[in-house]
Amino acid sequence: MGIKVTGGAGGTRAFLDDLVGMSHLLRTAVATLTQAEHLAELGRLQIGGCSGLDMGPQNHRLDDILAALSGPSSVTRHAATSADALAFLAKFAADAYANTDNGLMHMFTSALSSLPVALVKGGGRLLTTGNPIDAVQQVLTADPELVNLAADASPLPQLVGPASELCDDGYPIVTETGIDDSCPAMTPPRSLNDIVSGLAERNDGASGEISVSFVVASDGSRHAIVDIPGTKSWSPGHTSDITSLATNLRAIQGRPTSYEQGVLDAMSEAGVTSHDDVMLVGHSEGGMVAVDAARDAAVSGQFHVSHVVTAGAPIGKTVGSLPHTVQVLALEDRGDVVPRLDGADNPDRPNITTVSGGPDHGSIGANHNLSGSYLPLARSVDASDNVSVRQFMAGAAGFLDDESMVTERFVITRGY
Amino acid sequence: VPTATRILAAHQLAASLREQADLIRARAQHLGTAGADLRWHSSAASFFRPSLDEAIGRLLRAAAVFDASADEITALALVG
């Protein structure tokens, strides 16, 4: 299954950073060459003077030697000119790449190029099912960039802020529900597929159920993996379900939520310390909460979140706030509209790798499903030799090469 | 100019030139190391890699000429 990868170590931003870095190095070399040339020029001025550089009949030869180091046609000037030109070109190319890469035109072009096929698919669905809702779903899932455009063009982003004020988020109540002694919860992960499988297992649990797993290596070192499922309740009103709309409306803006605080409290209760490397794994709303928790943990210093894996989460507007020390892998099924609800592409940064791919089931729910869409995508990532993907996986090796795993479950509810 | 003064001045100049040669070589080495670690896009690599190699080559040639000049100046001072 083909995947599309943006960002990460092989992404455009990393490349642009490298071009700019190369430009700086070349400019430093030019400065060194210029300094060397000045030294040779100074030597020429001293020939025959009182500084001792008077070699009588050999003065002409001495002048020739130094002229070869400092004149317009000298080897020094040639090297400096060449390095300077390359430095300019690298910087110019970096700026040009950045300008085209950031253009909104890219999104329009991308959306419109898929539109005809999407319309044909939608028309076909309408003819076969007679159901216009199904047909619209088919169009959106066949061209999910339309959701980006719609979100950008609609007043939805402006409404999210006021709407979130109407939904009381309460406070978190964290209840430890015991060690999970099922086989999957005791088997250390070896791949991204295993990581996403663990999240899918947790997602099958009760509303607000999360887990904190310690994976322990043969040398006794340990890492923590926290699984954070997504929305189970769409209620806008008072509800004890921590995954309800109040969390979504806040988390998509990057605002702290009771769900996030509950996750941090559960980690603390499980015994995670600031010395443990932590991977937060979240689906949909859980992915948004994971990003917000990673950011706030970095600010407070309470935990060392080194990795975040999200599946089907709209994190385009929030993930850029993470420090570069947090490595993010965002999985987005190409037909899933949910990660596009914020109307923003994930930023292309060396520490943020976004992978899109997976099957289009023609239905919003199925394309957002962990087992049906994100497990196949995770398997494709495991098989990929993409530079950004491999770099992320190499950095996450500490979470994937352990001997044992203990998983503790918590249920987070909301109180008022 | 007394011979000792001339030789001393020539040696000082030669030493400065060798110092510059070392600095230029260090810059070239730094560029080479950084170039090997760069995360290139394949399309851009086809242009920038040879250009960077060429720039590094010129730096190394300049350093070599500075060293050779220092040697020659030292020799000139002895016969001058």
Short mmCIF file of N, CA, C and O in Angstrom, two decimals, chain A residues 51-108:
data_model
loop_
_atom_site.label_atom_id
_atom_site.label_comp_id
_atom_site.label_asym_id
_atom_site.label_seq_id
_atom_site.Cartn_x
_atom_site.Cartn_y
_atom_site.Cartn_z
N SER A 51 60.03 46.58 8.14
CA SER A 51 59.57 45.49 8.99
C SER A 51 60.45 44.26 8.85
O SER A 51 60.21 43.25 9.51
N GLY A 52 61.44 44.32 7.98
CA GLY A 52 62.35 43.19 7.82
C GLY A 52 62.09 42.37 6.58
O GLY A 52 62.90 41.55 6.19
N LEU A 53 60.95 42.63 5.90
CA LEU A 53 60.63 41.86 4.69
C LEU A 53 61.31 42.50 3.47
O LEU A 53 60.65 42.94 2.53
N ASP A 54 62.61 42.61 3.54
CA ASP A 54 63.36 43.16 2.41
C ASP A 54 64.38 42.13 1.99
O ASP A 54 65.36 41.88 2.68
N MET A 55 64.10 41.51 0.84
CA MET A 55 64.99 40.45 0.38
C MET A 55 65.79 40.89 -0.83
O MET A 55 66.20 40.07 -1.66
N GLY A 56 65.92 42.21 -1.00
CA GLY A 56 66.73 42.77 -2.08
C GLY A 56 66.30 42.26 -3.44
O GLY A 56 65.13 42.44 -3.82
N PRO A 57 67.19 41.58 -4.16
CA PRO A 57 66.86 41.11 -5.52
C PRO A 57 65.71 40.11 -5.54
O PRO A 57 65.11 39.87 -6.59
N GLN A 58 65.39 39.49 -4.36
CA GLN A 58 64.31 38.48 -4.33
C GLN A 58 62.94 39.11 -4.06
O GLN A 58 61.94 38.41 -3.98
N ASN A 59 62.91 40.46 -3.92
CA ASN A 59 61.63 41.11 -3.57
C ASN A 59 60.56 40.90 -4.63
O ASN A 59 59.37 40.75 -4.32
N HIS A 60 60.98 40.88 -5.89
CA HIS A 60 59.99 40.67 -6.97
C HIS A 60 59.34 39.30 -6.85
O HIS A 60 58.14 39.14 -7.01
N ARG A 61 60.20 38.31 -6.55
CA ARG A 61 59.67 36.95 -6.42
C ARG A 61 58.71 36.86 -5.22
O ARG A 61 57.65 36.25 -5.30
N LEU A 62 59.12 37.52 -4.12
CA LEU A 62 58.26 37.52 -2.93
C LEU A 62 56.91 38.16 -3.24
O LEU A 62 55.85 37.66 -2.84
N ASP A 63 56.97 39.26 -4.02
CA ASP A 63 55.72 39.94 -4.39
C ASP A 63 54.84 39.03 -5.26
O ASP A 63 53.62 38.98 -5.10
N ASP A 64 55.47 38.30 -6.18
CA ASP A 64 54.71 37.38 -7.04
C ASP A 64 54.00 36.30 -6.20
O ASP A 64 52.85 35.95 -6.45
N ILE A 65 54.75 35.80 -5.22
CA ILE A 65 54.17 34.73 -4.38
C ILE A 65 52.93 35.25 -3.64
O ILE A 65 51.86 34.62 -3.65
N LEU A 66 53.08 36.43 -3.04
CA LEU A 66 51.96 36.97 -2.26
C LEU A 66 50.82 37.44 -3.16
O LEU A 66 49.64 37.36 -2.78
N ALA A 67 51.17 37.93 -4.36
CA ALA A 67 50.13 38.37 -5.30
C ALA A 67 49.24 37.20 -5.70
O ALA A 67 48.03 37.34 -5.91
N ALA A 68 49.87 36.02 -5.79
CA ALA A 68 49.10 34.82 -6.17
C ALA A 68 48.10 34.44 -5.08
O ALA A 68 47.15 33.69 -5.32
N LEU A 69 48.33 34.96 -3.89
CA LEU A 69 47.42 34.65 -2.79
C LEU A 69 46.35 35.72 -2.58
O LEU A 69 45.37 35.49 -1.87
N SER A 70 46.58 36.89 -3.16
CA SER A 70 45.67 37.99 -2.79
C SER A 70 45.06 38.75 -3.96
O SER A 70 44.16 39.55 -3.75
N GLY A 71 45.50 38.51 -5.16
CA GLY A 71 44.95 39.28 -6.27
C GLY A 71 43.58 38.83 -6.70
O GLY A 71 43.07 37.81 -6.21
N PRO A 72 42.98 39.59 -7.63
CA PRO A 72 41.65 39.22 -8.13
C PRO A 72 41.62 37.86 -8.80
O PRO A 72 40.59 37.21 -8.84
N SER A 73 42.76 37.45 -9.35
CA SER A 73 42.77 36.14 -10.01
C SER A 73 43.47 35.10 -9.13
O SER A 73 43.87 34.04 -9.62
N SER A 74 43.61 35.41 -7.85
CA SER A 74 44.29 34.48 -6.95
C SER A 74 43.41 33.27 -6.64
O SER A 74 42.18 33.31 -6.78
N VAL A 75 44.09 32.24 -6.19
CA VAL A 75 43.37 31.02 -5.81
C VAL A 75 42.42 31.31 -4.64
O VAL A 75 41.33 30.72 -4.53
N THR A 76 42.82 32.25 -3.78
CA THR A 76 41.98 32.59 -2.63
C THR A 76 40.68 33.22 -3.09
O THR A 76 39.59 32.87 -2.64
N ARG A 77 40.81 34.20 -4.00
CA ARG A 77 39.63 34.91 -4.48
C ARG A 77 38.70 33.95 -5.24
O ARG A 77 37.48 34.02 -5.11
N HIS A 78 39.29 33.04 -6.02
CA HIS A 78 38.47 32.07 -6.76
C HIS A 78 37.65 31.21 -5.79
O HIS A 78 36.46 30.99 -5.99
N ALA A 79 38.34 30.75 -4.75
CA ALA A 79 37.64 29.90 -3.77
C ALA A 79 36.55 30.69 -3.06
O ALA A 79 35.44 30.19 -2.84
N ALA A 80 36.86 31.94 -2.71
CA ALA A 80 35.88 32.77 -1.99
C ALA A 80 34.67 33.07 -2.88
O ALA A 80 33.52 33.00 -2.43
N THR A 81 34.93 33.41 -4.14
CA THR A 81 33.84 33.74 -5.06
C THR A 81 32.91 32.53 -5.25
O THR A 81 31.69 32.66 -5.22
N SER A 82 33.53 31.38 -5.41
CA SER A 82 32.74 30.17 -5.63
C SER A 82 31.90 29.83 -4.38
O SER A 82 30.71 29.52 -4.48
N ALA A 83 32.52 29.93 -3.20
CA ALA A 83 31.79 29.63 -1.96
C ALA A 83 30.69 30.65 -1.71
O ALA A 83 29.58 30.30 -1.29
N ASP A 84 30.99 31.92 -1.99
CA ASP A 84 30.00 32.97 -1.78
C ASP A 84 28.78 32.77 -2.69
O ASP A 84 27.63 32.92 -2.26
N ALA A 85 29.05 32.44 -3.95
CA ALA A 85 27.95 32.23 -4.90
C ALA A 85 27.08 31.06 -4.46
O ALA A 85 25.84 31.13 -4.50
N LEU A 86 27.74 29.99 -4.01
CA LEU A 86 26.97 28.82 -3.58
C LEU A 86 26.16 29.12 -2.32
O LEU A 86 25.02 28.66 -2.17
N ALA A 87 26.76 29.93 -1.41
CA ALA A 87 26.04 30.33 -0.19
C ALA A 87 24.79 31.11 -0.55
O ALA A 87 23.70 30.87 -0.01
N PHE A 88 24.93 32.04 -1.49
CA PHE A 88 23.79 32.84 -1.93
C PHE A 88 22.71 31.94 -2.55
O PHE A 88 21.52 32.05 -2.24
N LEU A 89 23.17 31.04 -3.41
CA LEU A 89 22.23 30.17 -4.12
C LEU A 89 21.46 29.26 -3.14
O LEU A 89 20.25 29.06 -3.29
N ALA A 90 22.18 28.73 -2.15
CA ALA A 90 21.54 27.84 -1.17
C ALA A 90 20.47 28.61 -0.40
O ALA A 90 19.36 28.11 -0.18
N LYS A 91 20.79 29.83 0.01
CA LYS A 91 19.82 30.64 0.76
C LYS A 91 18.63 31.01 -0.13
O LYS A 91 17.48 30.93 0.29
N PHE A 92 18.94 31.38 -1.38
CA PHE A 92 17.89 31.74 -2.32
C PHE A 92 16.96 30.55 -2.57
O PHE A 92 15.73 30.68 -2.54
N ALA A 93 17.56 29.38 -2.76
CA ALA A 93 16.76 28.17 -3.01
C ALA A 93 15.89 27.85 -1.79
O ALA A 93 14.72 27.48 -1.93
N ALA A 94 16.48 28.01 -0.59
CA ALA A 94 15.71 27.72 0.63
C ALA A 94 14.50 28.64 0.73
O ALA A 94 13.39 28.20 1.04
N ASP A 95 14.71 29.94 0.44
CA ASP A 95 13.60 30.89 0.50
C ASP A 95 12.53 30.56 -0.54
O ASP A 95 11.33 30.61 -0.28
N ALA A 96 13.00 30.22 -1.74
CA ALA A 96 12.06 29.92 -2.82
C ALA A 96 11.23 28.68 -2.50
O ALA A 96 10.02 28.66 -2.69
N TYR A 97 11.90 27.65 -1.99
CA TYR A 97 11.20 26.42 -1.61
C TYR A 97 10.15 26.73 -0.54
O TYR A 97 9.03 26.27 -0.58
N ALA A 98 10.57 27.52 0.46
CA ALA A 98 9.67 27.82 1.58
C ALA A 98 8.44 28.55 1.09
O ALA A 98 7.32 28.24 1.51
N ASN A 99 8.63 29.49 0.18
CA ASN A 99 7.50 30.28 -0.30
C ASN A 99 6.50 29.43 -1.07
O ASN A 99 5.30 29.57 -0.91
N THR A 100 7.02 28.53 -1.91
CA THR A 100 6.08 27.71 -2.68
C THR A 100 5.46 26.64 -1.80
O THR A 100 4.29 26.31 -1.93
N ASP A 101 6.25 26.13 -0.85
CA ASP A 101 5.73 25.05 -0.01
C ASP A 101 4.61 25.52 0.90
O ASP A 101 3.68 24.78 1.20
N ASN A 102 4.71 26.78 1.34
CA ASN A 102 3.72 27.28 2.27
C ASN A 102 2.47 27.82 1.59
O ASN A 102 1.53 28.24 2.25
N GLY A 103 2.49 27.86 0.26
CA GLY A 103 1.40 28.52 -0.45
C GLY A 103 0.06 27.81 -0.29
O GLY A 103 -0.01 26.59 -0.33
N LEU A 104 -0.97 28.61 -0.12
CA LEU A 104 -2.32 28.04 -0.04
C LEU A 104 -2.70 27.42 -1.37
O LEU A 104 -3.50 26.50 -1.45
N MET A 105 -2.03 27.94 -2.44
CA MET A 105 -2.32 27.43 -3.77
C MET A 105 -2.12 25.92 -3.84
O MET A 105 -2.86 25.21 -4.51
N HIS A 106 -1.12 25.46 -3.09
CA HIS A 106 -0.83 24.02 -3.07
C HIS A 106 -2.07 23.23 -2.66
O HIS A 106 -2.41 22.23 -3.27
N MET A 107 -2.75 23.75 -1.63
CA MET A 107 -3.91 23.03 -1.11
C MET A 107 -5.05 23.06 -2.13
O MET A 107 -5.71 22.04 -2.36
N PHE A 108 -5.26 24.24 -2.75
CA PHE A 108 -6.33 24.35 -3.75
C PHE A 108 -6.06 23.39 -4.91
O PHE A 108 -6.93 22.66 -5.34
#
